[in-house]
Amino acid sequence: MNKQMKPESLMMSHAYDAHEHQGAVKCPIYQTSTFAFNNCEEGKAFFELAYGLREKEEGEEMGMIYSRLNHPNMDILEKRLALWDEAEAGAFFSSGMAAISTTILSFVKPGDVLLFSSPVYGGTDHFIHHVLPQFNIGVVGFVKGEKEDIIIERVEKAYPGKKPSMVYVETPGNPTNSIIDIDMVSRVARYFSTEERKCVLAVDNTFLGPVFQHPLQFGADLVVYSATKFIGGHSDVIAGAITGAAEFVGQVKVMRTFFGSQLDPNSSWLLQRSLETIKVRMEAQAKSAKVIAEYLKDHPMVDKIHYLGMLDEESDMKKVFDKQCLSAGSMIAFDIVGGEKEAFIFLNNLKLFKLAVSLGSTESLAEHPATMTHVDVSPEDRVKLGISPSLVRLSIGLEDPQDLIEQIRNAFEVVTKANSSAIC
Ligand SMILES: *Cc1c(COP(=O)(O)O)cnc(C)c1O
């Protein structure tokens, strides 16, 4: 295939030849647990690769063995996702959390230290704070805007003489769209790398990737996704993924084999369908989000808006945004005037928006971070991270933006009425 083509041109064909499959234009679902080898020599060669016992020979392709290790639907999907990030390799998992936990435990061992950015997705936050310590893994956090020398000093103070084996970053961060400078963090990772062991930088790219942000270009070693969100895009699959250099992805795939955290054929097939439309979906959603953010910005019921298209021109965040993001995306959070009561009335009165967690889908979703997705974050951290009782998070889908604005207008009116009747 022509290397110069854009990923969207290849999503229907890359890594698949219809003529090897009875002419089926779409790849069939390979609903099988195991694959027949042509002979023992072939079986032996495949197993050597699967267990990382030797390097691939020039032009050698890994064959199918057993569906926990690999299968055609997942294999095609992995090769197609890698094109978006211009990565050597990709890997899929049964959920975003499976991708995150399998990846972290591939590089961070008992006695090691993990350095991570805050805030991160609630499940990731729990895994870092409550699961990793059970394996005697130390953790150190940092927040947006902190400079590299401050971060390095904090690690050296907390764990004298130790170098973290991984830096884990989520940007933009959920739910307030806070941005971490990937290039800066890659310098921190390089500082902690030694001849014997590279400190691996992994970036959760769920909010903007794989279309609007490419962390590998800014020094990340691995990109991590909840494929449940924009990659799946239809709220009908739970899945996760990573992309990156073949060496690192291969290491994680070996771990995946033993955790059994691979993606099944049917879900892989659904994601093959989804990748065909990812660019048009993400672009249309981002375009609508801009229209809706413009409406919200000037609304008297909106106290503060957290939208990447409206960063203060002079701010450091804006400089980092311009450097590493290609679009503001379609996630909007805002503080409603008032508190939890006003936020609840607003959310309870949206109709076209579904009151649900998750994001990045064809339908618009709305939720209340402080009592839902981020309820597990400590009250002090919630204040520090701006997750207030008045915060509402919107994920903009493919509906007409004016129809969505009408919904928002009506919901605000109910809040205003409720407030004025309370005063009377
Ligand atoms: C949803 C999400 C996850 C977890 O993914 P699951 O597919 O739900 O396991 C991880 N990171 C981010 C940023 C998310 O939004």
Short mmCIF file of C-alpha atoms and ligand atoms in Angstrom, two decimals:
data_model
loop_
_atom_site.label_atom_id
_atom_site.label_comp_id
_atom_site.label_asym_id
_atom_site.label_seq_id
_atom_site.Cartn_x
_atom_site.Cartn_y
_atom_site.Cartn_z
CA MET A 1 0.00 0.00 0.00
CA ASN A 2 1.13 3.53 -0.75
CA LYS A 3 2.78 4.92 2.39
CA GLN A 4 1.89 8.47 1.34
CA MET A 5 -1.85 7.93 1.61
CA LYS A 6 -3.79 9.43 4.48
CA PRO A 7 -5.01 7.01 7.17
CA GLU A 8 -8.68 7.68 6.30
CA SER A 9 -7.97 6.39 2.78
CA LEU A 10 -6.71 3.10 4.18
CA MET A 11 -9.24 2.30 6.90
CA MET A 12 -11.36 0.16 4.56
CA SER A 13 -8.52 -1.87 3.08
CA HIS A 14 -5.23 -1.82 5.04
CA ALA A 15 -3.94 -5.27 6.07
CA TYR A 16 -6.85 -7.05 4.36
CA ASP A 17 -7.16 -8.62 0.90
CA ALA A 18 -10.76 -9.46 -0.10
CA HIS A 19 -9.53 -12.03 -2.63
CA GLU A 20 -8.05 -14.13 0.14
CA HIS A 21 -11.48 -14.19 1.79
CA GLN A 22 -13.90 -15.35 -0.94
CA GLY A 23 -14.12 -11.76 -2.21
CA ALA A 24 -15.75 -10.52 1.00
CA VAL A 25 -15.33 -6.73 0.90
CA LYS A 26 -15.66 -6.58 4.66
CA CYS A 27 -13.46 -8.82 6.76
CA PRO A 28 -15.54 -11.70 8.17
CA ILE A 29 -15.70 -12.20 11.94
CA TYR A 30 -13.29 -15.01 12.80
CA GLN A 31 -15.32 -16.59 15.57
CA THR A 32 -12.76 -19.26 16.43
CA SER A 33 -10.65 -19.93 19.49
CA THR A 34 -7.77 -21.69 17.74
CA PHE A 35 -5.98 -21.86 14.36
CA ALA A 36 -4.64 -24.90 12.50
CA PHE A 37 -0.91 -24.84 11.68
CA ASN A 38 0.28 -26.20 8.32
CA ASN A 39 2.96 -28.22 10.13
CA CYS A 40 4.91 -28.40 13.39
CA GLU A 41 7.73 -26.18 12.11
CA GLU A 42 5.26 -23.36 11.51
CA GLY A 43 3.68 -23.80 14.95
CA LYS A 44 7.13 -23.69 16.55
CA ALA A 45 8.09 -20.52 14.66
CA PHE A 46 4.87 -18.71 15.64
CA PHE A 47 5.26 -19.61 19.32
CA GLU A 48 8.83 -18.35 19.40
CA LEU A 49 7.60 -14.94 18.23
CA ALA A 50 4.56 -14.88 20.50
CA TYR A 51 6.68 -15.51 23.59
CA GLY A 52 9.35 -13.05 22.55
CA LEU A 53 11.99 -15.81 22.34
CA ARG A 54 13.53 -14.41 19.16
CA GLU A 55 13.27 -11.37 16.85
CA LYS A 56 11.20 -11.48 13.67
CA GLU A 57 13.20 -12.33 10.57
CA GLU A 58 13.18 -9.90 7.65
CA GLY A 59 9.65 -9.82 6.20
CA GLU A 60 8.37 -12.51 8.58
CA GLU A 61 4.73 -12.17 9.62
CA MET A 62 3.42 -13.53 12.87
CA GLY A 63 0.87 -16.26 12.13
CA MET A 64 -2.35 -16.94 13.99
CA ILE A 65 -2.09 -19.30 16.97
CA TYR A 66 -4.90 -19.04 19.52
CA SER A 67 -7.36 -16.16 19.96
CA ARG A 68 -5.98 -15.09 23.36
CA LEU A 69 -2.67 -14.33 21.61
CA ASN A 70 -3.92 -13.01 18.27
CA HIS A 71 -6.72 -13.36 15.73
CA PRO A 72 -7.38 -11.76 12.32
CA ASN A 73 -9.97 -9.19 13.43
CA MET A 74 -7.72 -7.84 16.21
CA ASP A 75 -4.62 -8.04 14.01
CA ILE A 76 -6.17 -5.92 11.23
CA LEU A 77 -7.49 -3.45 13.76
CA GLU A 78 -4.07 -3.06 15.38
CA LYS A 79 -2.39 -2.35 12.05
CA ARG A 80 -5.05 0.21 11.12
CA LEU A 81 -4.93 2.11 14.42
CA ALA A 82 -1.13 2.30 14.16
CA LEU A 83 -1.51 4.27 10.89
CA TRP A 84 -3.25 7.15 12.68
CA ASP A 85 -0.38 7.59 15.15
CA GLU A 86 2.29 6.78 12.53
CA ALA A 87 3.34 4.07 14.96
CA GLU A 88 5.22 0.86 14.23
CA ALA A 89 2.66 -1.25 16.07
CA GLY A 90 -0.61 -1.31 17.97
CA ALA A 91 -2.35 -3.61 20.44
CA PHE A 92 -6.00 -3.94 21.48
CA PHE A 93 -7.46 -4.89 24.86
CA SER A 94 -10.82 -5.81 26.35
CA SER A 95 -11.17 -2.31 27.90
CA GLY A 96 -9.31 0.94 28.37
CA MET A 97 -8.49 -0.15 31.93
CA ALA A 98 -7.13 -3.46 30.59
CA ALA A 99 -4.85 -1.48 28.25
CA ILE A 100 -3.74 0.79 31.10
CA SER A 101 -3.15 -1.90 33.74
CA THR A 102 -1.45 -4.32 31.33
CA THR A 103 0.81 -1.54 29.99
CA ILE A 104 1.80 -0.15 33.39
CA LEU A 105 2.57 -3.61 34.81
CA SER A 106 4.70 -4.40 31.76
CA PHE A 107 7.19 -1.70 32.74
CA VAL A 108 6.70 -1.07 36.46
CA LYS A 109 7.78 -3.89 38.81
CA PRO A 110 7.68 -4.29 42.60
CA GLY A 111 10.14 -1.82 44.14
CA ASP A 112 9.83 0.57 41.17
CA VAL A 113 8.35 4.05 41.07
CA LEU A 114 5.65 5.40 38.72
CA LEU A 115 5.45 9.13 38.03
CA PHE A 116 2.00 10.30 36.86
CA SER A 117 0.02 13.42 35.97
CA SER A 118 -3.12 14.46 37.87
CA PRO A 119 -6.03 14.48 37.21
CA VAL A 120 -6.36 11.15 35.42
CA TYR A 121 -9.43 9.08 34.61
CA GLY A 122 -11.12 7.82 37.82
CA GLY A 123 -10.31 4.15 37.15
CA THR A 124 -6.67 4.97 36.42
CA ASP A 125 -6.53 7.09 39.57
CA HIS A 126 -7.82 4.17 41.63
CA PHE A 127 -5.39 1.74 39.98
CA ILE A 128 -2.44 4.03 40.73
CA HIS A 129 -3.40 4.92 44.32
CA HIS A 130 -4.93 1.67 45.54
CA VAL A 131 -3.70 -1.23 43.38
CA LEU A 132 -0.06 -0.42 42.60
CA PRO A 133 0.89 0.10 46.29
CA GLN A 134 -0.28 -3.48 46.99
CA PHE A 135 2.58 -4.57 44.70
CA ASN A 136 5.08 -2.38 46.55
CA ILE A 137 5.15 0.15 43.71
CA GLY A 138 5.78 3.77 44.70
CA VAL A 139 3.81 6.57 43.04
CA VAL A 140 4.49 10.31 42.66
CA GLY A 141 2.07 12.78 41.06
CA PHE A 142 2.35 16.18 39.36
CA VAL A 143 -0.18 18.63 37.90
CA LYS A 144 -0.43 20.84 34.82
CA GLY A 145 1.92 23.80 34.69
CA GLU A 146 4.57 22.31 37.01
CA LYS A 147 8.07 22.69 35.61
CA GLU A 148 10.44 19.79 35.03
CA ASP A 149 12.91 20.69 37.81
CA ILE A 150 10.07 20.81 40.37
CA ILE A 151 8.82 17.39 39.22
CA ILE A 152 12.30 15.84 39.29
CA GLU A 153 12.97 17.27 42.74
CA ARG A 154 9.71 15.85 44.08
CA VAL A 155 10.61 12.35 42.88
CA GLU A 156 14.13 12.56 44.27
CA LYS A 157 12.81 13.72 47.64
CA ALA A 158 10.10 11.06 47.86
CA TYR A 159 12.30 8.17 46.68
CA PRO A 160 15.98 9.08 47.13
CA GLY A 161 18.25 7.19 44.75
CA LYS A 162 15.39 5.75 42.70
CA LYS A 163 14.55 6.48 39.08
CA PRO A 164 10.92 5.98 37.96
CA SER A 165 10.59 3.25 35.33
CA MET A 166 7.55 4.90 33.79
CA VAL A 167 5.90 8.30 33.41
CA TYR A 168 2.16 8.09 32.83
CA VAL A 169 0.34 11.17 31.53
CA GLU A 170 -3.26 11.91 30.55
CA THR A 171 -3.77 14.99 28.37
CA PRO A 172 -6.18 16.66 27.96
CA GLY A 173 -7.25 15.60 31.43
CA ASN A 174 -10.73 14.58 32.40
CA PRO A 175 -13.05 16.48 33.21
CA THR A 176 -11.64 20.01 32.99
CA ASN A 177 -9.54 19.65 29.80
CA SER A 178 -6.29 20.49 31.60
CA ILE A 179 -3.23 20.11 29.37
CA ILE A 180 0.18 18.61 30.10
CA ASP A 181 3.19 19.53 27.93
CA ILE A 182 4.17 16.14 26.44
CA ASP A 183 7.51 17.45 25.17
CA MET A 184 8.42 18.68 28.69
CA VAL A 185 7.44 15.34 30.27
CA SER A 186 9.51 13.47 27.69
CA ARG A 187 12.55 15.41 28.97
CA VAL A 188 11.72 14.26 32.50
CA ALA A 189 11.49 10.66 31.24
CA ARG A 190 14.85 11.04 29.50
CA TYR A 191 16.39 12.43 32.68
CA PHE A 192 15.34 9.27 34.56
CA SER A 193 16.48 6.89 31.80
CA THR A 194 19.73 4.96 32.15
CA GLU A 195 21.80 2.81 29.79
CA GLU A 196 20.21 -0.29 31.30
CA ARG A 197 16.64 0.91 31.56
CA LYS A 198 14.63 3.47 29.64
CA CYS A 199 12.02 5.36 31.64
CA VAL A 200 9.01 4.79 29.37
CA LEU A 201 6.58 7.66 28.70
CA ALA A 202 2.95 6.61 28.13
CA VAL A 203 0.26 9.16 27.22
CA ASP A 204 -3.49 8.55 27.52
CA ASN A 205 -4.73 10.12 24.27
CA THR A 206 -8.43 9.24 24.67
CA PHE A 207 -9.76 12.81 24.53
CA LEU A 208 -8.17 14.01 21.27
CA GLY A 209 -6.66 10.98 19.60
CA PRO A 210 -6.05 9.38 17.29
CA VAL A 211 -7.08 12.23 14.95
CA PHE A 212 -6.27 15.47 16.80
CA GLN A 213 -3.15 14.66 18.87
CA HIS A 214 -0.09 12.49 18.18
CA PRO A 215 1.97 12.10 21.37
CA LEU A 216 4.66 9.94 19.67
CA GLN A 217 5.72 13.06 17.73
CA PHE A 218 6.48 14.82 21.03
CA GLY A 219 8.61 12.10 22.57
CA ALA A 220 6.06 9.65 24.02
CA ASP A 221 7.00 5.96 23.77
CA LEU A 222 3.46 4.62 24.01
CA VAL A 223 0.01 6.05 23.37
CA VAL A 224 -2.88 4.63 25.39
CA TYR A 225 -6.60 4.71 24.55
CA SER A 226 -9.95 3.88 25.95
CA ALA A 227 -11.27 2.67 22.56
CA THR A 228 -14.71 2.72 24.18
CA LYS A 229 -14.78 6.46 23.48
CA PHE A 230 -13.98 8.12 20.12
CA ILE A 231 -12.38 5.05 18.50
CA GLY A 232 -15.52 2.96 19.06
CA GLY A 233 -17.66 6.06 18.83
CA HIS A 234 -21.11 4.43 19.01
CA SER A 235 -21.46 3.57 22.73
CA ASP A 236 -21.71 -0.12 21.88
CA VAL A 237 -18.24 -1.56 22.67
CA ILE A 238 -15.88 -1.57 25.66
CA ALA A 239 -12.28 -1.73 24.43
CA GLY A 240 -8.78 -0.31 24.88
CA ALA A 241 -5.66 0.12 22.78
CA ILE A 242 -2.04 1.21 22.67
CA THR A 243 0.29 2.28 19.85
CA GLY A 244 4.02 2.85 19.76
CA ALA A 245 7.39 1.37 18.87
CA ALA A 246 7.27 -2.36 18.02
CA GLU A 247 9.69 -3.09 20.87
CA PHE A 248 7.47 -1.62 23.59
CA VAL A 249 4.16 -2.76 22.11
CA GLY A 250 5.63 -6.27 21.77
CA GLN A 251 6.58 -6.29 25.44
CA VAL A 252 3.02 -5.33 26.41
CA LYS A 253 1.56 -7.97 24.08
CA VAL A 254 3.53 -10.67 25.88
CA MET A 255 2.02 -9.44 29.18
CA ARG A 256 -1.44 -9.35 27.56
CA THR A 257 -1.11 -13.02 26.66
CA PHE A 258 -0.80 -13.90 30.36
CA PHE A 259 -3.35 -11.43 31.69
CA GLY A 260 -5.77 -12.59 29.00
CA SER A 261 -6.79 -8.99 28.40
CA GLN A 262 -7.09 -9.17 24.59
CA LEU A 263 -10.13 -7.97 22.60
CA ASP A 264 -12.62 -10.55 21.24
CA PRO A 265 -13.33 -11.00 17.47
CA ASN A 266 -16.81 -9.50 17.53
CA SER A 267 -15.76 -6.29 19.33
CA SER A 268 -12.69 -6.06 17.08
CA TRP A 269 -14.97 -6.25 14.04
CA LEU A 270 -17.19 -3.46 15.41
CA LEU A 271 -14.11 -1.28 15.90
CA GLN A 272 -12.95 -1.99 12.33
CA ARG A 273 -16.29 -0.47 11.26
CA SER A 274 -15.78 2.47 13.63
CA LEU A 275 -12.27 3.34 12.40
CA GLU A 276 -13.70 3.88 8.90
CA THR A 277 -15.60 6.96 10.12
CA ILE A 278 -13.41 8.21 12.95
CA LYS A 279 -12.13 11.29 11.18
CA VAL A 280 -15.50 12.53 9.90
CA ARG A 281 -17.06 11.84 13.27
CA MET A 282 -14.41 13.64 15.30
CA GLU A 283 -14.34 16.61 12.92
CA ALA A 284 -18.13 17.00 12.89
CA GLN A 285 -18.31 16.65 16.69
CA ALA A 286 -15.55 19.25 17.18
CA LYS A 287 -17.31 21.66 14.82
CA SER A 288 -20.59 21.37 16.75
CA ALA A 289 -18.80 21.70 20.09
CA LYS A 290 -17.39 25.05 18.98
CA VAL A 291 -20.89 26.36 18.18
CA ILE A 292 -22.21 25.14 21.53
CA ALA A 293 -19.25 26.55 23.48
CA GLU A 294 -19.85 29.95 21.84
CA TYR A 295 -23.45 29.83 23.06
CA LEU A 296 -22.47 28.79 26.59
CA LYS A 297 -19.67 31.33 26.94
CA ASP A 298 -22.01 34.34 27.06
CA HIS A 299 -24.90 32.70 28.87
CA PRO A 300 -25.71 34.36 32.24
CA MET A 301 -26.15 30.90 33.85
CA VAL A 302 -22.55 29.95 32.98
CA ASP A 303 -19.92 30.94 35.51
CA LYS A 304 -16.82 29.44 33.87
CA ILE A 305 -16.26 27.36 30.74
CA HIS A 306 -13.53 24.73 30.29
CA TYR A 307 -13.17 24.30 26.54
CA LEU A 308 -9.87 24.01 24.68
CA GLY A 309 -11.04 26.42 21.99
CA MET A 310 -11.31 29.23 24.56
CA LEU A 311 -7.99 29.22 26.38
CA ASP A 312 -6.60 32.57 27.48
CA GLU A 313 -4.39 33.78 24.58
CA GLU A 314 -1.49 34.67 26.89
CA SER A 315 -1.60 31.51 29.02
CA ASP A 316 1.02 28.75 29.09
CA MET A 317 -1.79 26.25 28.47
CA LYS A 318 -2.56 27.98 25.16
CA LYS A 319 1.10 27.72 24.07
CA VAL A 320 1.13 24.00 24.83
CA PHE A 321 -2.24 23.56 23.12
CA ASP A 322 -0.95 25.25 19.94
CA LYS A 323 2.15 23.04 19.98
CA GLN A 324 0.58 19.61 20.47
CA CYS A 325 -3.18 19.72 19.68
CA LEU A 326 -4.74 19.93 16.22
CA SER A 327 -8.28 20.74 17.41
CA ALA A 328 -10.17 21.68 20.56
CA GLY A 329 -12.15 18.44 20.27
CA SER A 330 -15.72 17.96 21.45
CA MET A 331 -15.54 17.87 25.26
CA ILE A 332 -16.93 20.87 27.13
CA ALA A 333 -17.18 21.34 30.88
CA PHE A 334 -18.67 24.39 32.56
CA ASP A 335 -19.59 25.69 36.00
CA ILE A 336 -23.24 26.58 36.24
CA VAL A 337 -24.13 29.60 38.41
CA GLY A 338 -25.07 28.03 41.76
CA GLY A 339 -24.08 24.58 43.00
CA GLU A 340 -25.09 20.92 42.93
CA LYS A 341 -28.81 21.76 43.04
CA GLU A 342 -28.63 23.94 39.90
CA ALA A 343 -26.37 21.44 38.11
CA PHE A 344 -28.84 18.61 38.86
CA ILE A 345 -31.89 20.56 37.67
CA PHE A 346 -30.03 21.44 34.48
CA LEU A 347 -28.93 17.85 33.83
CA ASN A 348 -32.32 16.33 34.73
CA ASN A 349 -33.96 18.56 32.14
CA LEU A 350 -31.79 17.80 29.12
CA LYS A 351 -33.62 15.45 26.79
CA LEU A 352 -31.62 14.94 23.58
CA PHE A 353 -28.43 14.65 25.66
CA LYS A 354 -28.37 11.35 27.54
CA LEU A 355 -27.55 11.61 31.25
CA ALA A 356 -24.68 9.11 31.17
CA VAL A 357 -20.96 8.81 31.78
CA SER A 358 -18.59 7.96 28.89
CA LEU A 359 -17.88 10.25 25.95
CA GLY A 360 -16.91 10.50 22.31
CA SER A 361 -20.00 8.84 20.90
CA THR A 362 -22.48 9.70 18.15
CA GLU A 363 -25.05 10.79 20.74
CA SER A 364 -24.37 13.70 23.06
CA LEU A 365 -23.86 12.79 26.71
CA ALA A 366 -23.97 14.88 29.89
CA GLU A 367 -22.90 14.10 33.45
CA HIS A 368 -21.99 15.55 36.86
CA PRO A 369 -18.28 14.77 37.55
CA ALA A 370 -18.28 15.55 41.31
CA THR A 371 -20.93 12.91 42.10
CA MET A 372 -20.36 10.50 39.20
CA THR A 373 -17.07 9.97 37.31
CA HIS A 374 -14.93 11.70 39.94
CA VAL A 375 -16.74 10.77 43.15
CA ASP A 376 -13.73 8.66 44.21
CA VAL A 377 -11.33 11.66 44.06
CA SER A 378 -10.64 13.03 47.55
CA PRO A 379 -12.55 16.25 48.43
CA GLU A 380 -9.27 18.23 48.72
CA ASP A 381 -8.12 17.06 45.30
CA ARG A 382 -11.54 17.84 43.83
CA VAL A 383 -11.14 21.46 44.97
CA LYS A 384 -7.55 21.60 43.70
CA LEU A 385 -8.54 20.19 40.30
CA GLY A 386 -11.62 22.39 39.88
CA ILE A 387 -14.14 19.54 40.11
CA SER A 388 -16.75 21.63 41.93
CA PRO A 389 -20.40 20.76 42.70
CA SER A 390 -21.42 23.22 39.97
CA LEU A 391 -19.36 21.50 37.24
CA VAL A 392 -21.23 19.88 34.32
CA ARG A 393 -19.49 17.85 31.60
CA LEU A 394 -20.81 17.57 28.05
CA SER A 395 -19.65 15.27 25.26
CA ILE A 396 -20.97 16.61 21.97
CA GLY A 397 -22.23 14.06 19.45
CA LEU A 398 -23.52 14.22 15.89
CA GLU A 399 -26.92 15.87 16.45
CA ASP A 400 -27.58 19.27 14.91
CA PRO A 401 -25.85 21.85 17.17
CA GLN A 402 -28.86 24.21 17.09
CA ASP A 403 -31.09 21.39 18.33
CA LEU A 404 -28.62 20.77 21.17
CA ILE A 405 -28.52 24.48 22.02
CA GLU A 406 -32.32 24.50 22.20
CA GLN A 407 -32.09 21.70 24.77
CA ILE A 408 -29.53 23.64 26.80
CA ARG A 409 -31.62 26.82 26.62
CA ASN A 410 -34.71 24.98 27.91
CA ALA A 411 -32.80 23.30 30.74
CA PHE A 412 -31.34 26.66 31.84
CA GLU A 413 -34.86 28.11 31.87
CA VAL A 414 -36.06 25.39 34.23
CA VAL A 415 -33.15 26.21 36.56
CA THR A 416 -33.99 29.93 36.49
CA LYS A 417 -37.66 29.21 37.21
CA ALA A 418 -36.81 26.88 40.09
CA ASN A 419 -34.49 29.52 41.59
CA SER A 420 -37.01 32.35 41.31
CA SER A 421 -39.84 30.27 42.81
CA ALA A 422 -37.51 29.40 45.70
CA ILE A 423 -36.97 33.11 46.38
CA CYS A 424 -40.73 33.94 46.37
C1 LIG B 1 -12.99 5.88 29.85
C2 LIG B 1 -11.58 6.20 30.03
C3 LIG B 1 -10.65 5.22 30.44
C4 LIG B 1 -11.07 3.81 30.79
O1 LIG B 1 -11.52 3.12 29.67
P1 LIG B 1 -12.57 1.88 29.75
O2 LIG B 1 -12.73 1.53 28.30
O3 LIG B 1 -13.82 2.40 30.38
O4 LIG B 1 -11.94 0.81 30.55
C5 LIG B 1 -9.32 5.58 30.52
N1 LIG B 1 -8.91 6.84 30.24
C6 LIG B 1 -9.78 7.81 29.86
C7 LIG B 1 -9.26 9.17 29.57
C8 LIG B 1 -11.13 7.53 29.75
O5 LIG B 1 -11.98 8.51 29.38
#
